[in-house]
Tab-separated table of C-alpha atoms in Angstrom:
chain	number	residue	atom	x	y	z
A	87	MET	CA	-16.495	6.542	24.622
A	88	THR	CA	-17.473	6.588	28.295
A	89	MET	CA	-16.949	9.669	30.453
A	90	ALA	CA	-14.526	7.693	32.601
A	91	ARG	CA	-12.478	6.718	29.562
A	92	LYS	CA	-12.486	10.313	28.339
A	93	ALA	CA	-11.226	11.519	31.696
A	94	VAL	CA	-8.389	8.988	31.615
A	95	LEU	CA	-7.345	10.132	28.150
A	96	GLU	CA	-7.454	13.802	29.109
A	97	LYS	CA	-5.157	13.142	32.060
A	98	ALA	CA	-2.805	10.877	30.141
A	99	ALA	CA	0.536	12.323	29.133
A	100	PRO	CA	0.777	12.701	25.349
A	101	THR	CA	3.808	10.398	25.329
A	102	ASN	CA	1.620	7.568	26.624
A	103	LEU	CA	-0.651	7.667	23.604
A	104	PRO	CA	0.057	5.542	20.522
A	105	PHE	CA	2.140	7.324	17.893
A	106	ALA	CA	-0.681	8.149	15.472
A	107	TYR	CA	-2.730	9.866	18.178
A	108	ARG	CA	0.218	12.009	19.200
A	109	HIS	CA	1.295	12.902	15.688
A	110	TYR	CA	-1.926	13.441	13.705
A	111	ASP	CA	-5.030	15.501	14.364
A	112	ALA	CA	-8.574	14.134	14.262
A	113	GLY	CA	-9.168	15.283	10.696
A	114	GLN	CA	-6.056	13.524	9.432
A	115	LEU	CA	-6.995	10.302	11.230
A	116	ARG	CA	-10.510	10.328	9.824
A	117	ASP	CA	-9.034	10.811	6.358
A	118	VAL	CA	-6.777	7.802	6.925
A	119	LEU	CA	-9.890	5.737	7.655
A	120	ARG	CA	-11.543	7.094	4.507
A	121	LYS	CA	-8.568	6.124	2.354
A	122	MET	CA	-8.337	2.666	3.906
A	123	TYR	CA	-11.991	2.154	2.988
A	124	LEU	CA	-11.323	3.602	-0.460
A	125	ILE	CA	-8.532	1.081	-1.052
A	126	ARG	CA	-10.693	-1.840	0.006
A	127	ARG	CA	-13.837	-0.763	-1.848
A	128	PHE	CA	-11.793	0.004	-4.960
A	129	GLU	CA	-10.420	-3.524	-5.010
A	130	GLU	CA	-13.776	-5.086	-4.215
A	131	GLY	CA	-15.267	-3.008	-7.030
A	132	ALA	CA	-12.504	-4.087	-9.394
A	133	GLU	CA	-13.075	-7.714	-8.419
A	134	ASP	CA	-16.789	-7.384	-9.130
A	135	CYS	CA	-16.109	-5.755	-12.516
A	136	TYR	CA	-13.728	-8.586	-13.362
A	137	MET	CA	-16.406	-11.173	-12.537
A	138	ARG	CA	-18.859	-9.287	-14.767
A	139	GLY	CA	-16.440	-9.377	-17.695
A	140	LEU	CA	-15.780	-5.631	-17.696
A	141	ILE	CA	-12.090	-6.112	-16.885
A	142	HIS	CA	-9.939	-8.606	-18.764
A	143	GLY	CA	-6.698	-10.335	-17.896
A	144	THR	CA	-5.964	-10.789	-14.218
A	145	MET	CA	-5.376	-8.734	-11.088
A	146	HIS	CA	-3.638	-9.079	-7.733
A	147	LEU	CA	-5.638	-7.763	-4.794
A	148	SER	CA	-4.256	-6.380	-1.525
A	149	ILE	CA	-7.505	-6.640	0.469
A	150	GLY	CA	-6.388	-6.998	4.093
A	151	GLN	CA	-3.209	-4.933	3.676
A	152	GLU	CA	-4.693	-1.409	3.783
A	153	ALA	CA	-2.964	-0.263	6.985
A	154	SER	CA	0.452	-1.047	5.528
A	155	ALA	CA	0.001	1.147	2.451
A	156	MET	CA	-1.481	4.045	4.420
A	157	GLY	CA	1.006	3.924	7.279
A	158	ILE	CA	4.026	3.942	4.995
A	159	CYS	CA	2.777	6.802	2.805
A	160	MET	CA	1.644	9.119	5.618
A	161	PRO	CA	5.017	10.846	6.201
A	162	LEU	CA	5.699	11.293	2.493
A	163	ALA	CA	5.449	14.672	0.768
A	164	GLU	CA	3.767	14.916	-2.623
A	165	ASP	CA	7.104	15.071	-4.441
A	166	ASP	CA	8.563	12.111	-2.537
A	167	GLN	CA	8.500	9.018	-4.703
A	168	ILE	CA	7.452	5.369	-4.524
A	169	THR	CA	7.896	2.254	-6.600
A	170	SER	CA	5.214	-0.393	-6.340
A	171	THR	CA	4.376	-3.993	-7.235
A	172	HIS	CA	1.795	-6.064	-9.094
A	173	ARG	CA	-0.219	-5.843	-5.819
A	174	GLY	CA	0.031	-2.075	-5.745
A	175	HIS	CA	-3.455	-0.541	-5.940
A	176	GLY	CA	-3.341	0.430	-2.257
A	177	HIS	CA	0.001	2.142	-2.712
A	178	CYS	CA	-1.417	4.210	-5.587
A	179	ILE	CA	-4.400	5.410	-3.553
A	180	ALA	CA	-2.318	6.036	-0.431
A	181	LYS	CA	-0.015	8.238	-2.544
A	182	GLY	CA	-2.955	10.293	-3.830
A	183	ALA	CA	-4.231	8.605	-6.990
A	184	GLU	CA	-7.804	9.215	-8.184
A	185	VAL	CA	-9.863	6.029	-8.248
A	186	LYS	CA	-11.779	7.073	-11.386
A	187	LYS	CA	-8.526	7.198	-13.374
A	188	MET	CA	-7.457	3.882	-11.857
A	189	PHE	CA	-10.715	2.206	-12.879
A	190	ALA	CA	-10.355	3.700	-16.358
A	191	GLU	CA	-6.883	2.163	-16.570
A	192	PHE	CA	-8.281	-1.216	-15.497
A	193	PHE	CA	-10.951	-0.913	-18.191
A	194	GLY	CA	-8.303	-0.094	-20.818
A	195	LYS	CA	-9.713	3.387	-21.456
A	196	THR	CA	-7.920	6.511	-22.662
A	197	THR	CA	-8.773	8.407	-19.443
A	198	GLY	CA	-6.691	5.973	-17.380
A	199	TYR	CA	-3.376	6.917	-15.824
A	200	CYS	CA	-1.445	5.175	-18.607
A	201	LYS	CA	-4.035	5.791	-21.344
A	202	GLY	CA	-5.233	2.207	-20.919
A	203	ARG	CA	-1.825	0.757	-21.806
A	204	GLY	CA	-0.794	-0.372	-18.330
A	205	GLY	CA	-3.779	-2.051	-16.769
A	206	SER	CA	-3.885	-3.425	-13.250
A	207	MET	CA	-0.175	-4.124	-12.784
A	208	HIS	CA	1.453	-1.042	-14.290
A	209	ILE	CA	-0.262	2.086	-12.974
A	210	ALA	CA	2.014	5.121	-12.676
A	211	ASP	CA	1.227	8.650	-11.521
A	212	VAL	CA	4.460	10.594	-11.784
A	213	ALA	CA	2.791	13.885	-10.805
A	214	LYS	CA	2.074	12.379	-7.361
A	215	GLY	CA	5.481	10.740	-7.085
A	216	ASN	CA	4.317	7.254	-8.069
A	217	LEU	CA	7.032	6.005	-10.413
A	218	GLY	CA	4.970	2.983	-11.295
A	219	ALA	CA	4.033	-0.537	-10.340
A	220	ASN	CA	6.046	-3.443	-11.643
A	221	GLY	CA	4.997	-6.952	-12.580
A	222	ILE	CA	8.548	-8.286	-12.183
A	223	VAL	CA	9.274	-9.620	-8.706
A	224	ALA	CA	11.792	-7.212	-7.091
A	225	GLY	CA	11.751	-5.134	-10.290
A	226	GLY	CA	10.916	-1.877	-8.539
A	227	ILE	CA	13.688	-2.106	-5.913
A	228	PRO	CA	16.662	-1.077	-8.112
A	229	ILE	CA	14.493	1.579	-9.765
A	230	ALA	CA	13.900	3.113	-6.331
A	231	VAL	CA	17.628	3.057	-5.622
A	232	GLY	CA	18.272	4.838	-8.925
A	233	ALA	CA	15.674	7.489	-8.068
A	234	ALA	CA	17.220	7.907	-4.615
A	235	LEU	CA	20.673	8.301	-6.166
A	236	SER	CA	19.283	11.042	-8.420
A	237	ALA	CA	17.673	12.748	-5.415
A	238	LYS	CA	20.971	12.735	-3.531
A	239	ARG	CA	23.074	13.922	-6.461
A	240	LEU	CA	20.614	16.678	-7.374
A	241	LYS	CA	20.039	17.600	-3.701
A	242	THR	CA	16.255	17.628	-4.155
A	243	GLY	CA	15.514	16.491	-0.609
A	244	LYS	CA	13.229	13.735	-1.905
A	245	VAL	CA	12.844	10.378	-0.198
A	246	VAL	CA	11.997	7.236	-2.194
A	247	VAL	CA	10.011	4.280	-0.847
A	248	SER	CA	10.237	0.869	-2.500
A	249	PHE	CA	7.327	-1.489	-1.799
A	250	PHE	CA	7.869	-5.195	-2.469
A	251	GLY	CA	6.536	-8.529	-1.308
A	252	ASP	CA	8.191	-11.283	0.706
A	253	GLY	CA	8.926	-13.235	-2.468
A	254	ALA	CA	11.292	-10.457	-3.581
A	255	ASN	CA	13.664	-10.842	-0.648
A	256	ASN	CA	15.268	-13.901	-2.238
A	257	GLU	CA	15.958	-12.146	-5.540
A	258	GLY	CA	19.425	-10.874	-6.360
A	259	ALA	CA	18.061	-7.393	-7.085
A	260	PHE	CA	17.007	-7.077	-3.437
A	261	HIS	CA	20.493	-7.769	-2.101
A	262	GLU	CA	22.346	-5.705	-4.680
A	263	ALA	CA	20.023	-2.731	-4.171
A	264	LEU	CA	20.275	-2.782	-0.364
A	265	ASN	CA	24.053	-3.030	-0.547
A	266	MET	CA	24.383	-0.103	-2.963
A	267	ALA	CA	21.914	2.066	-1.039
A	268	SER	CA	23.805	1.501	2.190
A	269	ILE	CA	27.252	2.184	0.713
A	270	TRP	CA	26.098	5.509	-0.706
A	271	LYS	CA	23.702	6.347	2.171
A	272	LEU	CA	20.837	6.929	-0.235
A	273	PRO	CA	17.490	8.419	0.864
A	274	VAL	CA	15.455	5.256	0.283
A	275	VAL	CA	13.164	3.190	2.489
A	276	PHE	CA	12.736	-0.481	1.613
A	277	VAL	CA	9.309	-1.812	2.620
A	278	CYS	CA	8.689	-5.546	2.508
A	279	GLU	CA	4.974	-6.258	2.810
A	280	ASN	CA	5.253	-9.796	4.110
A	281	ASN	CA	1.809	-11.356	3.685
A	282	GLY	CA	3.182	-14.810	4.359
A	283	TYR	CA	3.139	-16.196	0.829
A	284	GLY	CA	5.081	-15.679	-2.387
A	285	MET	CA	2.382	-16.928	-4.749
A	286	SER	CA	1.593	-20.291	-3.110
A	287	THR	CA	4.858	-20.789	-1.216
A	288	SER	CA	4.995	-19.735	2.422
A	289	THR	CA	7.841	-17.549	3.639
A	290	ALA	CA	8.728	-20.229	6.186
A	291	ARG	CA	9.497	-22.651	3.341
A	292	SER	CA	11.312	-20.199	1.063
A	293	THR	CA	13.405	-17.947	3.302
A	294	ALA	CA	16.321	-19.044	5.492
A	295	VAL	CA	15.874	-16.307	8.116
A	296	ARG	CA	12.804	-16.114	10.302
A	297	ASN	CA	12.320	-12.381	9.746
A	298	ILE	CA	13.130	-10.653	6.477
A	299	ALA	CA	14.110	-7.535	8.435
A	300	ASP	CA	16.993	-9.565	9.934
A	301	ARG	CA	18.713	-9.285	6.557
A	302	ALA	CA	19.197	-5.538	7.089
A	303	ALA	CA	22.147	-6.227	9.407
A	304	ALA	CA	24.175	-7.596	6.498
A	305	TYR	CA	23.878	-4.200	4.803
A	306	SER	CA	24.495	-2.034	7.888
A	307	MET	CA	21.025	-0.492	8.042
A	308	PRO	CA	18.189	-0.644	10.575
A	309	GLY	CA	15.787	-3.556	10.176
A	310	VAL	CA	12.368	-2.882	11.678
A	311	ILE	CA	9.509	-5.356	12.113
A	312	VAL	CA	5.982	-3.996	12.497
A	313	ASN	CA	2.465	-5.332	12.716
A	314	GLY	CA	1.375	-4.425	9.205
A	315	ASN	CA	-2.293	-4.448	10.228
A	316	SER	CA	-1.756	-1.690	12.814
A	317	PHE	CA	-1.802	1.714	11.157
A	318	THR	CA	-0.084	3.441	14.080
A	319	GLU	CA	2.774	0.895	14.221
A	320	VAL	CA	3.431	1.166	10.497
A	321	ALA	CA	3.226	4.970	10.528
A	322	GLU	CA	5.661	5.235	13.440
A	323	ALA	CA	8.243	3.062	11.687
A	324	ALA	CA	7.740	4.960	8.428
A	325	HIS	CA	8.222	8.362	10.067
A	326	ALA	CA	11.498	7.275	11.676
A	327	ALA	CA	12.780	5.767	8.418
A	328	VAL	CA	11.789	8.788	6.301
A	329	GLU	CA	13.381	11.222	8.767
A	330	ARG	CA	16.568	9.146	8.778
A	331	ALA	CA	16.655	9.101	4.973
A	332	ARG	CA	15.935	12.813	4.655
A	333	ALA	CA	18.696	13.620	7.154
A	334	GLY	CA	21.258	11.863	4.958
A	335	GLU	CA	21.692	8.895	7.294
A	336	GLY	CA	20.814	6.289	4.687
A	337	PRO	CA	18.246	3.541	4.118
A	338	THR	CA	16.023	1.442	6.387
A	339	LEU	CA	14.394	-1.943	5.795
A	340	ILE	CA	10.865	-2.196	7.200
A	341	GLU	CA	9.133	-5.563	7.309
A	342	SER	CA	5.379	-5.046	7.501
A	343	LYS	CA	3.838	-8.358	8.548
A	344	THR	CA	0.363	-8.492	7.063
A	345	TYR	CA	-1.982	-10.823	5.157
A	346	ARG	CA	-3.900	-10.898	1.900
A	347	TYR	CA	-7.431	-12.263	2.083
A	348	ARG	CA	-7.631	-13.204	-1.579
A	349	GLY	CA	-5.413	-15.576	-3.536
A	350	HIS	CA	-2.240	-14.519	-5.299
A	351	SER	CA	-4.257	-13.558	-8.386
A	352	LYS	CA	-7.716	-14.156	-9.802
A	353	SER	CA	-6.562	-17.525	-11.179
A	354	ASP	CA	-5.396	-18.706	-7.734
A	355	ARG	CA	-7.591	-21.509	-6.355
A	356	ASN	CA	-6.177	-20.851	-2.868
A	357	ARG	CA	-5.638	-24.493	-1.881
A	358	TYR	CA	-2.368	-23.913	-0.003
A	359	ARG	CA	-4.037	-22.110	2.940
A	360	SER	CA	-6.679	-23.361	5.314
A	361	LYS	CA	-10.057	-21.671	5.641
A	362	GLU	CA	-9.373	-21.404	9.373
A	363	GLU	CA	-6.185	-19.415	8.776
A	364	ILE	CA	-7.898	-16.954	6.455
A	365	GLU	CA	-10.903	-16.590	8.768
A	366	ASP	CA	-8.651	-15.892	11.763
A	367	TRP	CA	-6.993	-12.965	9.985
A	368	MET	CA	-10.291	-11.620	8.679
A	369	SER	CA	-12.145	-11.912	11.981
A	370	ASN	CA	-9.468	-11.021	14.524
A	371	ARG	CA	-6.806	-8.963	12.760
A	372	ASP	CA	-8.606	-6.951	10.098
A	373	PRO	CA	-6.747	-3.597	9.762
A	374	ILE	CA	-9.851	-1.480	9.156
A	375	THR	CA	-11.763	-2.981	12.071
A	376	LEU	CA	-8.757	-2.522	14.372
A	377	PHE	CA	-8.358	1.102	13.300
A	378	GLU	CA	-12.054	1.856	13.727
A	379	THR	CA	-11.939	0.435	17.241
A	380	GLU	CA	-8.989	2.663	18.124
A	381	LEU	CA	-10.594	5.758	16.629
A	382	LYS	CA	-13.735	5.192	18.671
A	383	GLU	CA	-11.746	4.451	21.814
A	384	PHE	CA	-9.847	7.725	21.534
A	385	GLY	CA	-12.951	9.744	20.692
A	386	ILE	CA	-11.956	10.552	17.103
A	387	ILE	CA	-15.132	9.208	15.495
A	388	ASP	CA	-18.363	7.440	16.411
A	389	ASP	CA	-20.515	4.845	14.645
A	390	ASN	CA	-22.493	7.508	12.781
A	391	GLY	CA	-19.268	9.098	11.584
A	392	ILE	CA	-17.972	5.745	10.374
A	393	GLU	CA	-21.154	5.107	8.429
A	394	THR	CA	-20.850	8.564	6.851
A	395	VAL	CA	-17.329	7.676	5.694
A	396	ARG	CA	-18.512	4.335	4.295
A	397	GLU	CA	-21.370	5.912	2.359
A	398	ALA	CA	-19.141	8.623	0.887
A	399	VAL	CA	-16.671	5.987	-0.283
A	400	ARG	CA	-19.475	3.861	-1.790
A	401	ARG	CA	-20.636	6.857	-3.829
A	402	GLU	CA	-17.094	7.664	-4.967
A	403	ILE	CA	-16.515	4.091	-6.135
A	404	THR	CA	-19.877	3.928	-7.971
A	405	GLU	CA	-19.169	7.214	-9.744
A	406	ALA	CA	-15.634	6.106	-10.613
A	407	ILE	CA	-16.854	2.891	-12.234
A	408	GLU	CA	-19.442	4.817	-14.260
A	409	PHE	CA	-16.705	7.243	-15.341
A	410	ALA	CA	-14.594	4.312	-16.547
A	411	LYS	CA	-17.513	2.704	-18.393
A	412	ALA	CA	-18.328	5.948	-20.194
A	413	SER	CA	-14.726	6.767	-21.139
A	414	PRO	CA	-13.555	6.216	-24.718
A	415	ALA	CA	-11.529	3.175	-25.714
A	416	PRO	CA	-8.192	3.724	-27.483
A	417	ASP	CA	-8.192	4.011	-31.246
A	418	ILE	CA	-6.097	1.421	-33.057
A	419	GLY	CA	-4.481	4.243	-34.973
A	420	ASP	CA	-2.972	5.512	-31.710
A	421	LEU	CA	-1.533	2.125	-30.782
A	422	GLN	CA	2.079	3.344	-30.664
A	423	ASN	CA	1.341	6.541	-28.756
A	424	TYR	CA	2.235	6.931	-25.057
A	425	VAL	CA	4.555	3.920	-25.165
A	426	TYR	CA	7.898	5.616	-25.900
A	427	THR	CA	9.101	9.075	-24.929
A	428	GLU	CA	9.450	11.356	-27.899
A	429	LEU	CA	12.839	13.064	-28.103
A	430	ALA	CA	12.830	16.824	-28.467
């Protein structure tokens, strides 16, 4: 950052700075960058392991959506809760999951979060407030409403966030859940990560309203649209929604407009999008690149600091994969364990 730019920032009123630079200190912002890299490198590492035959089945990658996961989870306390989706690896990491346990789960090993039973689409980490990902479109939304109802009845002070994709907004569960949450003023935040496509069908072709957040009006709650690739925009909307929920004022619907670089799943041949469209998002709207540029502009980090973050994340991912490889596979004799809760 130039001396002139530094002088301008020092003279600027705090209210003129973007939300994230007013609300978080330098250490917190650098950790946000680290976690955004961790999300991306985790998924790239998982993709590589899949190609090498170390991971079986399929997976749904959120590469390109890192700012959305991090921005939404920033105002959450450890005991606040989330429900996630089949494209939920970023949500797990943003809520505090350890990547070595996530890789172990992908590899089907006993050291995974679900003892190898859940795999890519069903990671849960209840200790960190992650109630679990869900392979059913819109499946996590009513679960979040149930958790929010429990929080209100028990007066725990918890807030619940429900992540879902644009494809879920046309499911009945979405509408029923928003209606119930609004009637009872439940402490829940509905987050639609609109990456433009429900599998291979664009939102423009599948949804009658232009913006999914417009549907909030029908359920008497705020509907907020944010640039899902801008960490500070997402975090600002999340803070307002979480504060509203915690104050007993009810739910909010946030539409985080973002983009996934990969196909819907590993079997997706990606023929419904043009190369030019994908390249535009990757080159001009990448969330990590945008955040790095801001951090440098505001004097939070320099190029050497960024490289230090990248190298630390590379080491963490390498060690996590080795941990997963070395972990024991389940024994067939334990097949029924960890599937049902044992009654006392």
